[in-house]
Short mmCIF file of C-alpha atoms in Angstrom, two decimals:
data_model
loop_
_atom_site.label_atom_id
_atom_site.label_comp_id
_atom_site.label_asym_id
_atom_site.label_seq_id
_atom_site.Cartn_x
_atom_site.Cartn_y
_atom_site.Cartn_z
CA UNK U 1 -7.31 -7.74 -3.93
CA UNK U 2 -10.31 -8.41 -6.24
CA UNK U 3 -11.06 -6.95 -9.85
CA UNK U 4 -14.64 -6.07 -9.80
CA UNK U 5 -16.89 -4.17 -12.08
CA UNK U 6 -17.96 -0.36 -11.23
CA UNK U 7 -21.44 -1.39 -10.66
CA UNK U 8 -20.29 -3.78 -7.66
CA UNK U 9 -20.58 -6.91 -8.86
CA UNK U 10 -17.46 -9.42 -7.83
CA UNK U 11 -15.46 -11.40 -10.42
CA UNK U 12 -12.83 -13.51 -9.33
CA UNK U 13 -10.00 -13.29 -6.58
CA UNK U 14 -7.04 -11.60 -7.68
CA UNK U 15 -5.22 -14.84 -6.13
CA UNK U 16 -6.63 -17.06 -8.63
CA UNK U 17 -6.62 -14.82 -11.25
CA UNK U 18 -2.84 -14.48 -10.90
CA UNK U 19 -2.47 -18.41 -9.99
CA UNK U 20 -3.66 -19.62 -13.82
CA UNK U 21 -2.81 -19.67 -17.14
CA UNK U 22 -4.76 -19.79 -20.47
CA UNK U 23 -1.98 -21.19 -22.49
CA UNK U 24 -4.72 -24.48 -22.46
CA UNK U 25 -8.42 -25.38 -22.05
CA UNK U 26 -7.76 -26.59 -18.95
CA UNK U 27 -6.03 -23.50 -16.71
CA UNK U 28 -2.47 -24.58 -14.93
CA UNK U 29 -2.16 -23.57 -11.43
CA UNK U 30 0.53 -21.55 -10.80
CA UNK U 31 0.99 -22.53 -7.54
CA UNK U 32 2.81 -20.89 -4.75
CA UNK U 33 6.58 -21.39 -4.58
CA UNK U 34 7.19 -24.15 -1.22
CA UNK U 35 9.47 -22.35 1.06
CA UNK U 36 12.59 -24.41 1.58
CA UNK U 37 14.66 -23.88 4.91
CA UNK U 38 16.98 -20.28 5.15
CA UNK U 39 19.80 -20.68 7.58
CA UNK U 40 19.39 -17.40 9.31
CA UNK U 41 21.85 -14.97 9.51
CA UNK U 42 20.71 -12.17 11.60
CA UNK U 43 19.13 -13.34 14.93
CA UNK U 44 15.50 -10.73 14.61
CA UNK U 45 13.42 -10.50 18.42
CA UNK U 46 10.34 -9.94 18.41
CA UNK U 47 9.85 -6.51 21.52
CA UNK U 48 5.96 -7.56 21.24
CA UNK U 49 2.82 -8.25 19.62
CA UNK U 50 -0.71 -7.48 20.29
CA UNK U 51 -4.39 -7.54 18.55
CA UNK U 52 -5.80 -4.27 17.28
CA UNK U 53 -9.67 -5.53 16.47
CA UNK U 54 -10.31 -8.11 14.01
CA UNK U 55 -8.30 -6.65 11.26
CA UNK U 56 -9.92 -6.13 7.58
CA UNK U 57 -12.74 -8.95 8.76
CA UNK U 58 -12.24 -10.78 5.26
CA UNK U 59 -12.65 -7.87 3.16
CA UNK U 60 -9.94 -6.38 0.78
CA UNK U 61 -9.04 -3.22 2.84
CA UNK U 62 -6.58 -0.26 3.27
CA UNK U 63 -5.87 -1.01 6.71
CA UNK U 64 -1.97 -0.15 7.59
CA UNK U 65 0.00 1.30 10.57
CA UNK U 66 1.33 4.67 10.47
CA UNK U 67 4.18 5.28 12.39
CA UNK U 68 4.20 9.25 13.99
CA UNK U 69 6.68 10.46 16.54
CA UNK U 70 4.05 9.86 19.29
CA UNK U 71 2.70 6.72 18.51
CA UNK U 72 1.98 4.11 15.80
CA UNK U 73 -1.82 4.19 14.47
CA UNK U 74 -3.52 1.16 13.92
CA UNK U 75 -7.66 0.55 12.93
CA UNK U 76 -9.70 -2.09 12.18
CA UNK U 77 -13.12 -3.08 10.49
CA UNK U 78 -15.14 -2.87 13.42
CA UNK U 79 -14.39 0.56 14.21
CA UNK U 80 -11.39 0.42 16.30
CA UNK U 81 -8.56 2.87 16.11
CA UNK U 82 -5.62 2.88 18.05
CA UNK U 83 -3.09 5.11 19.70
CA UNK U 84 -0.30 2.49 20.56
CA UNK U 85 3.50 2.97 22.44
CA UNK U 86 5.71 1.60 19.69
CA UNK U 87 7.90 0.66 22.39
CA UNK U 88 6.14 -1.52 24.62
CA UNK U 89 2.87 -1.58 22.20
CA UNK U 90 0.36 -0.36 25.45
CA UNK U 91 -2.66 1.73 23.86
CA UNK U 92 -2.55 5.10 24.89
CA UNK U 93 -5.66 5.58 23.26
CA UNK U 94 -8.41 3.58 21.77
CA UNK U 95 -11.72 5.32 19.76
CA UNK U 96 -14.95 2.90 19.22
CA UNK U 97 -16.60 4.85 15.90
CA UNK U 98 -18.98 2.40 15.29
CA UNK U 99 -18.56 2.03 11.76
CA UNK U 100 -16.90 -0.38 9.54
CA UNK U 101 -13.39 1.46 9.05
CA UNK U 102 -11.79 0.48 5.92
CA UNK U 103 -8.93 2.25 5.42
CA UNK U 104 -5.89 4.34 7.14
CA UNK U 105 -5.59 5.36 9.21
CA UNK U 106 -3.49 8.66 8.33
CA UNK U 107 -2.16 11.23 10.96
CA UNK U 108 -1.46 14.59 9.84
CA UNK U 109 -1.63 17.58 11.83
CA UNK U 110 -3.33 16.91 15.46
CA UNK U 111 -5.67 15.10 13.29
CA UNK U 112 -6.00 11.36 12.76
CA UNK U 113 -8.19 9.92 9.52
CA UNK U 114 -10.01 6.90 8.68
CA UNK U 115 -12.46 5.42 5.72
CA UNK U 116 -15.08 3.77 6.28
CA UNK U 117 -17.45 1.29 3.72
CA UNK U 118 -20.70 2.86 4.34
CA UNK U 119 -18.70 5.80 2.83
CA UNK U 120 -17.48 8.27 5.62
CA UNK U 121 -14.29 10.03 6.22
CA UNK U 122 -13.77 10.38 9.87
CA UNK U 123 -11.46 13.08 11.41
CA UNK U 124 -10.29 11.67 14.97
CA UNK U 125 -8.57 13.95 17.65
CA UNK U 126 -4.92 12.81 17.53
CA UNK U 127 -4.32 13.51 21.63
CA UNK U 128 -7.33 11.75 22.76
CA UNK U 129 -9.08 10.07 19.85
CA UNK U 130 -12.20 11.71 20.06
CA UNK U 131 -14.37 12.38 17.16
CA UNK U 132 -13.60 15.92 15.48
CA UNK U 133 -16.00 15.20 12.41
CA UNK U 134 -17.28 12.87 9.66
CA UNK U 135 -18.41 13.61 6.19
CA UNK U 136 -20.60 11.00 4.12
CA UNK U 137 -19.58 10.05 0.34
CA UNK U 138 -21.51 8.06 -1.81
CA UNK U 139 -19.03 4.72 -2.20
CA UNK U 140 -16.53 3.07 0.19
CA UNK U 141 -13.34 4.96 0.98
CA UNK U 142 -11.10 2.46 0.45
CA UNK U 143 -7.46 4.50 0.18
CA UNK U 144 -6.49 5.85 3.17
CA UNK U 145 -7.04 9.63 3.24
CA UNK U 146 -4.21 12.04 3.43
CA UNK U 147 -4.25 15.50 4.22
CA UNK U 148 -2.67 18.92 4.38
CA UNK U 149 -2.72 22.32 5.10
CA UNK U 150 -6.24 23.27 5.23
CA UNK U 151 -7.53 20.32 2.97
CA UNK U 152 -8.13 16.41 3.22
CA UNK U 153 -7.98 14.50 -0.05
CA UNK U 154 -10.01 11.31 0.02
CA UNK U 155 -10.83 9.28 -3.42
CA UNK U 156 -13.74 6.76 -2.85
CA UNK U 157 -14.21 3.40 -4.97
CA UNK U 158 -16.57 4.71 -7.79
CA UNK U 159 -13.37 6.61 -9.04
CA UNK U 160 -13.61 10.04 -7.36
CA UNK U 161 -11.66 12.14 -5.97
CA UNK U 162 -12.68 14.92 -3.10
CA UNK U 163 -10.90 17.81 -1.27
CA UNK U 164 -12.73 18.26 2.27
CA UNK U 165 -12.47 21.12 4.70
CA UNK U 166 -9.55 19.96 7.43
CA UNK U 167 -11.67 22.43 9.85
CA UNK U 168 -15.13 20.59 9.55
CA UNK U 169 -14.84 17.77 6.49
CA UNK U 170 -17.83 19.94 4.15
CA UNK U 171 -16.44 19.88 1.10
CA UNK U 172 -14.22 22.40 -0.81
CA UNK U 173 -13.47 20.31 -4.44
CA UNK U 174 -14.15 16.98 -6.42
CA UNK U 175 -12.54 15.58 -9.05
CA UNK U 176 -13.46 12.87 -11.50
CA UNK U 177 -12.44 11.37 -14.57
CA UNK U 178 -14.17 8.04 -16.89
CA UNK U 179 -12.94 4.84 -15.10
CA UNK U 180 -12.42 1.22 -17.02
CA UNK U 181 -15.41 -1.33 -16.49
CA UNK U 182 -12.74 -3.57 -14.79
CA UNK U 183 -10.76 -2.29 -12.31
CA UNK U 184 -8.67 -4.11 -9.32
CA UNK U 185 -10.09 -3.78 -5.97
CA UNK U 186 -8.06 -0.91 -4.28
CA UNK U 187 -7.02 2.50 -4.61
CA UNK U 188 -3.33 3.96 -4.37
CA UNK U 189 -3.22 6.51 -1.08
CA UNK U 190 -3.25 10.13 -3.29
CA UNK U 191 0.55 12.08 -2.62
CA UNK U 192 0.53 15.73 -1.28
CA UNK U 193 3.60 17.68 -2.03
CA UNK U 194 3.73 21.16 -1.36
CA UNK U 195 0.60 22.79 -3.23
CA UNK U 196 -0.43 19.68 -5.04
CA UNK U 197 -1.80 16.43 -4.88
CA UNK U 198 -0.65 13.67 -6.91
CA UNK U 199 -3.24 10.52 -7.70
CA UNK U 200 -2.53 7.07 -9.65
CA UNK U 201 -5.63 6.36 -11.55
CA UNK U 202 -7.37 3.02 -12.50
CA UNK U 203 -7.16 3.86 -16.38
CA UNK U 204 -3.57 4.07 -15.28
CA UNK U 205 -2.77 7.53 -15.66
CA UNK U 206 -1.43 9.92 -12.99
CA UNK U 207 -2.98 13.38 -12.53
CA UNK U 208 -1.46 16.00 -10.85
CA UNK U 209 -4.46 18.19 -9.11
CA UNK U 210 -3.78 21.85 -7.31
CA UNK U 211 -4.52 20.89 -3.41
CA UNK U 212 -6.25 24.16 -2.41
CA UNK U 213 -8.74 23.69 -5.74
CA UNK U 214 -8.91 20.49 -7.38
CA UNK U 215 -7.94 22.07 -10.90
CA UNK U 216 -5.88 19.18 -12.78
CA UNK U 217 -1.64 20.73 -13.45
CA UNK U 218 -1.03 17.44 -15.28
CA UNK U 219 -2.10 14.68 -16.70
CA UNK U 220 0.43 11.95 -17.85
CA UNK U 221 -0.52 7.99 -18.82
CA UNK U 222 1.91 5.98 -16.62
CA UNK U 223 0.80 2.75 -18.45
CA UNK U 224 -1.42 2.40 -21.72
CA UNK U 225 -4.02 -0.64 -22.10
CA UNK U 226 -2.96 -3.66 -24.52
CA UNK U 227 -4.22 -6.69 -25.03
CA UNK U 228 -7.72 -8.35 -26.25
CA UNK U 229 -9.59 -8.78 -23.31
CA UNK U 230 -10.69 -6.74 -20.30
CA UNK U 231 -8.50 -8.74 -17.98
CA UNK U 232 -5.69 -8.12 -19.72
CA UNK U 233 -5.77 -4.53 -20.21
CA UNK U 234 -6.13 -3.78 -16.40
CA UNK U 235 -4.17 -1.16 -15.92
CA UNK U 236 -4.66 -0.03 -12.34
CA UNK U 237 -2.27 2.73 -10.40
CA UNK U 238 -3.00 0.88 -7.33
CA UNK U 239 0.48 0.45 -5.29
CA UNK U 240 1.47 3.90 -3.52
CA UNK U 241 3.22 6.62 -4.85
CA UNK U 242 6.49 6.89 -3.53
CA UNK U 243 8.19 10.25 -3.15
CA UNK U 244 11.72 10.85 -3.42
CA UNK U 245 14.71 13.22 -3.95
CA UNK U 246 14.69 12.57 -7.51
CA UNK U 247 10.93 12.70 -8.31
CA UNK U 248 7.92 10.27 -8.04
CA UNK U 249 7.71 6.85 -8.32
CA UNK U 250 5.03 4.66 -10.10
CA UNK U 251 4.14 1.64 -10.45
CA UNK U 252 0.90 -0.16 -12.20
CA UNK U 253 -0.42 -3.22 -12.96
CA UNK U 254 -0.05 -2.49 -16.79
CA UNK U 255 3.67 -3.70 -16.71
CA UNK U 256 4.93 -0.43 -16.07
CA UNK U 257 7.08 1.33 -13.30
CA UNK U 258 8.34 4.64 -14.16
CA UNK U 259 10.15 7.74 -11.77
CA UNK U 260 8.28 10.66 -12.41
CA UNK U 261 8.94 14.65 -12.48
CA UNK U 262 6.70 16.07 -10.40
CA UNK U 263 6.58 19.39 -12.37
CA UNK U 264 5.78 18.47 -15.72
CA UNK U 265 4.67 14.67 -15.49
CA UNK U 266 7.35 13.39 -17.43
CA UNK U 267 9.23 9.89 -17.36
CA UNK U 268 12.57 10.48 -16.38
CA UNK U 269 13.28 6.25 -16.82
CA UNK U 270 10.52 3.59 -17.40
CA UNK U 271 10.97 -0.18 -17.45
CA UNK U 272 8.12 -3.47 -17.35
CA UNK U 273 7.16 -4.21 -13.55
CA UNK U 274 3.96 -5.44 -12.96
CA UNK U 275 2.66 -4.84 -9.39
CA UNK U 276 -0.31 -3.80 -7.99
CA UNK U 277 1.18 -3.96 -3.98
CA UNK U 278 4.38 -1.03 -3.40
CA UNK U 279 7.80 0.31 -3.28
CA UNK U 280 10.02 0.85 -0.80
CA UNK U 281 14.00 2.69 -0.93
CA UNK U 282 16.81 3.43 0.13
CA UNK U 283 19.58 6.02 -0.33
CA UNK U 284 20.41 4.68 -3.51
CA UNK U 285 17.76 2.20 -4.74
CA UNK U 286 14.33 1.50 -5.01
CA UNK U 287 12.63 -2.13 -4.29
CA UNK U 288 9.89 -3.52 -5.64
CA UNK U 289 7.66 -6.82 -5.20
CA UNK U 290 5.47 -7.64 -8.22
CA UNK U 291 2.12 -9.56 -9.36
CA UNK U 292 4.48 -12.45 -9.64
CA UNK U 293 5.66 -12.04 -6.20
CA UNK U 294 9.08 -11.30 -7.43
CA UNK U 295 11.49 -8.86 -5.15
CA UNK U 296 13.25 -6.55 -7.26
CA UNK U 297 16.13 -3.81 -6.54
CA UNK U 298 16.31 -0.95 -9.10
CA UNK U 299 19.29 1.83 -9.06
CA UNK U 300 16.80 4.78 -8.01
CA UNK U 301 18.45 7.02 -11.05
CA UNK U 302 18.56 4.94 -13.71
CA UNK U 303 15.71 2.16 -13.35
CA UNK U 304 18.49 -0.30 -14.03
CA UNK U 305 18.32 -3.85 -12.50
CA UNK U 306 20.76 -4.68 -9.86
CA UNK U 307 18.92 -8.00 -8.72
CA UNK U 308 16.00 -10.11 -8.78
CA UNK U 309 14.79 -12.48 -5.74
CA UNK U 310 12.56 -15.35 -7.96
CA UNK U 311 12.19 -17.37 -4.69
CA UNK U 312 9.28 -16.65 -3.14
CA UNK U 313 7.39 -16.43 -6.57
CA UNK U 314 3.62 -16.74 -6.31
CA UNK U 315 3.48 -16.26 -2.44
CA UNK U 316 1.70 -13.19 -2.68
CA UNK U 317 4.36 -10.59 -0.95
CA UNK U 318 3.40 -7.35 0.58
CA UNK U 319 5.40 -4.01 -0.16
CA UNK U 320 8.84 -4.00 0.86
CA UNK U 321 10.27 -1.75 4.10
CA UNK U 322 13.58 -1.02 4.41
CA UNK U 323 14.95 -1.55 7.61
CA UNK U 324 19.17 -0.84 8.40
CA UNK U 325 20.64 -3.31 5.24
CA UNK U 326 17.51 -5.60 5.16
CA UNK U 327 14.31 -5.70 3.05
CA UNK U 328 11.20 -7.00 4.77
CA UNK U 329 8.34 -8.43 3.14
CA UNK U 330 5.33 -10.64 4.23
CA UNK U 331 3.48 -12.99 2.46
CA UNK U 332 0.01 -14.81 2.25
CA UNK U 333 0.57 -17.12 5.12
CA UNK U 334 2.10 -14.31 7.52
CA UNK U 335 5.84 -15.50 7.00
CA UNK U 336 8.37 -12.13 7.05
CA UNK U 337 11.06 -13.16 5.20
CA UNK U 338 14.49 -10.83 5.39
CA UNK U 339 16.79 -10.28 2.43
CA UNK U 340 20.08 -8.32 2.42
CA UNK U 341 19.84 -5.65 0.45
CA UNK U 342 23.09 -5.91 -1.54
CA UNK U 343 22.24 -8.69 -3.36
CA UNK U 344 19.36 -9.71 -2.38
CA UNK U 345 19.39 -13.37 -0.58
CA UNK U 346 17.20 -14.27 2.23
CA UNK U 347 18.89 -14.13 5.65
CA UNK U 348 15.86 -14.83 7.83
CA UNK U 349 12.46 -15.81 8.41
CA UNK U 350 9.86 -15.50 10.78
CA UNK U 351 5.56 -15.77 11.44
CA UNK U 352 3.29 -13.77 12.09
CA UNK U 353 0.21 -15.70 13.17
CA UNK U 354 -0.25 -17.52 10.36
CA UNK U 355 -2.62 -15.18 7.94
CA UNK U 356 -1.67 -12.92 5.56
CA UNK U 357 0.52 -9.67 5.30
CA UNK U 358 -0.87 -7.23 3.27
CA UNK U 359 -0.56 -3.84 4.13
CA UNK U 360 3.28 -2.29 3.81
CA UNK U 361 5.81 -3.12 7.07
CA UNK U 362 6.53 0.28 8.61
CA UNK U 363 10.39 0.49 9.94
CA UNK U 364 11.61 3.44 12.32
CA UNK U 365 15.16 2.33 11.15
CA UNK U 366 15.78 0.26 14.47
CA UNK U 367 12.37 -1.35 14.31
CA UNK U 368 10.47 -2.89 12.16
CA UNK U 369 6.21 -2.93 13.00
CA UNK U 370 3.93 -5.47 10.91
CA UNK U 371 0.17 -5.93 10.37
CA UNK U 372 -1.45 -8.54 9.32
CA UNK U 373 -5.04 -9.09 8.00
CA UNK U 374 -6.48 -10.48 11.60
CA UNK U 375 -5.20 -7.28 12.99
CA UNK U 376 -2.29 -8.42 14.98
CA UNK U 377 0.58 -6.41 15.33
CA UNK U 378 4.25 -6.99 16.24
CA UNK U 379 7.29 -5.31 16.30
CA UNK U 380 10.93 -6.67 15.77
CA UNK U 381 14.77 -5.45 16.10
CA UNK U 382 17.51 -7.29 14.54
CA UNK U 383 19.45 -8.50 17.84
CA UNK U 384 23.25 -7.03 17.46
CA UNK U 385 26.24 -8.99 16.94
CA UNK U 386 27.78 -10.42 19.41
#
């Protein structure tokens, strides 16, 4: 992930951004944390792996499996998307669109959507991945699109948002609202629940937006700029909304994670996480991994700590997935390291290929399914006990 300016032009990696200091003239590394040997505890096979295209192809991407009762979606910059058997990992289906798909992709309906960077939304036929439609924006669509009902929601990287026609992609709404200079390079998937759409800004407010219309219900700052310089008041909504039971959750890289009420936009709790990557729960808790590359377990009611894993710090870790009494999370160089969810100590670690894991694990709750950023897919199962 890379903060960049709205006209385009690249600043520095988010890695090294993260990795110094400017307590001195001379910046400290922060360097990643050296793994030390886990004596595993769970015995986790691997059912199979497989390539699906050449992954993001170096760029910073919203590439990430979806997981549908038919199949697990996978895509790729060179204009691959997959159908795949999430048992055996066969393709059941594979679409060539030619263009350099960004994001998603997202299934919803018998529909199955993908960004591209040139800027198009493309609507795939979920039984036989055949093009439906495409619809041409004016900046890369970098979140995955989600959709609903009658209506697509898409948000491209200049800082709009769009509601397209499911039925042909013309487009039925737009919304927009004044965007920092500096942002982060990515863009939280919007959240559709019921008749509304909910979308984590880069000025690091949330907006609530009617999904048939566009018109804003709500709009609530999840985390308020501070600091002297541009760097430090980023402020980005860029991890994933998460819904629950109990409302929304947030999570920006202005040191803020809050659950939200999806009716009025209030904070129900609110405590200082940085992250710009995701959340994951479970019945009774919600996990975390932040810009420090710290896992952390929350109570889901009350915010309130209930661990901390400092062990990995610096290493870059993808979202969390829950999977049975484990959380899974990758890191830069494609380890998966497994932590028991009670109290948080590693109890296993694997590889995946050796490059990074970025997008979220997806887990079916007997299987876990990873992607990393050369697009190669696996999926595990924790072996039972003997």
């Amino acid at each position: 992930m890379k903060p960049v300016l709205r006209n385009g032009l690249g600043l520095l990696l988010i890695a090294a951004l993260a990795a110094t200091t400017a307590c001195s003239s001379k910046p400290k590394l922060r360097e990643p944390t050296k793994l030390v040997e886990v004596k595993p505890e769970i015995k986790v096979q691997q059912l199979w792996s497989r390539s699906a295209g050449n992954g993001s192809g170096g760029f910073y991407s919203g590439l990430r499996l979806d997981l549908e009762s038919d199949a697990l979606y996978a895509a790729a910059i060179n204009g691959g998307v997959f159908a795949i058997d999430p048992k055996t990992g066969a393709t059941i289906w594979q679409s060539k669109t030619k263009s350099r798909v960004i994001s998603g992709p997202t299934v919803a309906a018998d529909l199955v959507y993908v960004g591209t960077l040139d800027g198009d939304v493309i609507a795939l036929k979920r039984a036989d991945g055949k093009e439906a439609w495409r619809h041409r924006l004016l900046s890369e669509v970098v979140a995955a699109p989600v959709a609903s009902g009658d209506i697509v929601v898409v948000r491209s990287v200049d800082g709009r948002q769009f509601g397209l026609s499911v039925a042909d992609g013309s487009r039925v709404w737009n919304f927009d609202r004044a965007e920092p200079n500096l942002t982060l390079r990515g863009l939280s998937k919007p959240l559709i629940l019921g008749n509304r759409v909910y979308i984590g800004l880069d000025s690091g407010k949330l907006v609530a937006l009617n999904l048939a219309d566009g018109v804003p219900a709500w709009e609530q700052n999840l985390s308020v700029p501070t600091g002297r310089s541009e760097l430090e008041r980023l402020t980005d909504v860029d991890a994933d909304l998460l819904a629950a039971d109990n409302g929304i959750y947030a999570v920006s890289y202005g040191n803020d994670i809050a659950l939200i009420d999806p009716v009025a936009g209030e904070s129900r709790w609110r405590r200082s996480i940085k992250s710009y990557t995701g959340m994951s729960t479970d019945e009774s808790h919600l996990y975390v991994t932040d810009n420090d590359g710290l896992l952390w377990s929350l109570d889901a009611d009350t915010g309130a700590v209930n661990w901390k894993q400092e062990t990995l710090k610096f290493r870059r870790l993808s979202p969390p997935a829950v999977i049975g009494k484990y959380i899974v999370a990758g890191d830069y160089k494609g380890y998966l390291h497994w932590f028991e969810s009670g109290d948080g100590h590693e109890v296993m670690r694997g590889n995946l290929g050796g490059d990074a894991v970025i997008a979220a694990p997806v887990s079916d709750g007997e299987r876990l399914y990873v992607l990393n950023v050369s697009g190669d897919i696996a999926a595990y199962q924790i072996a039972p006990a003997k």
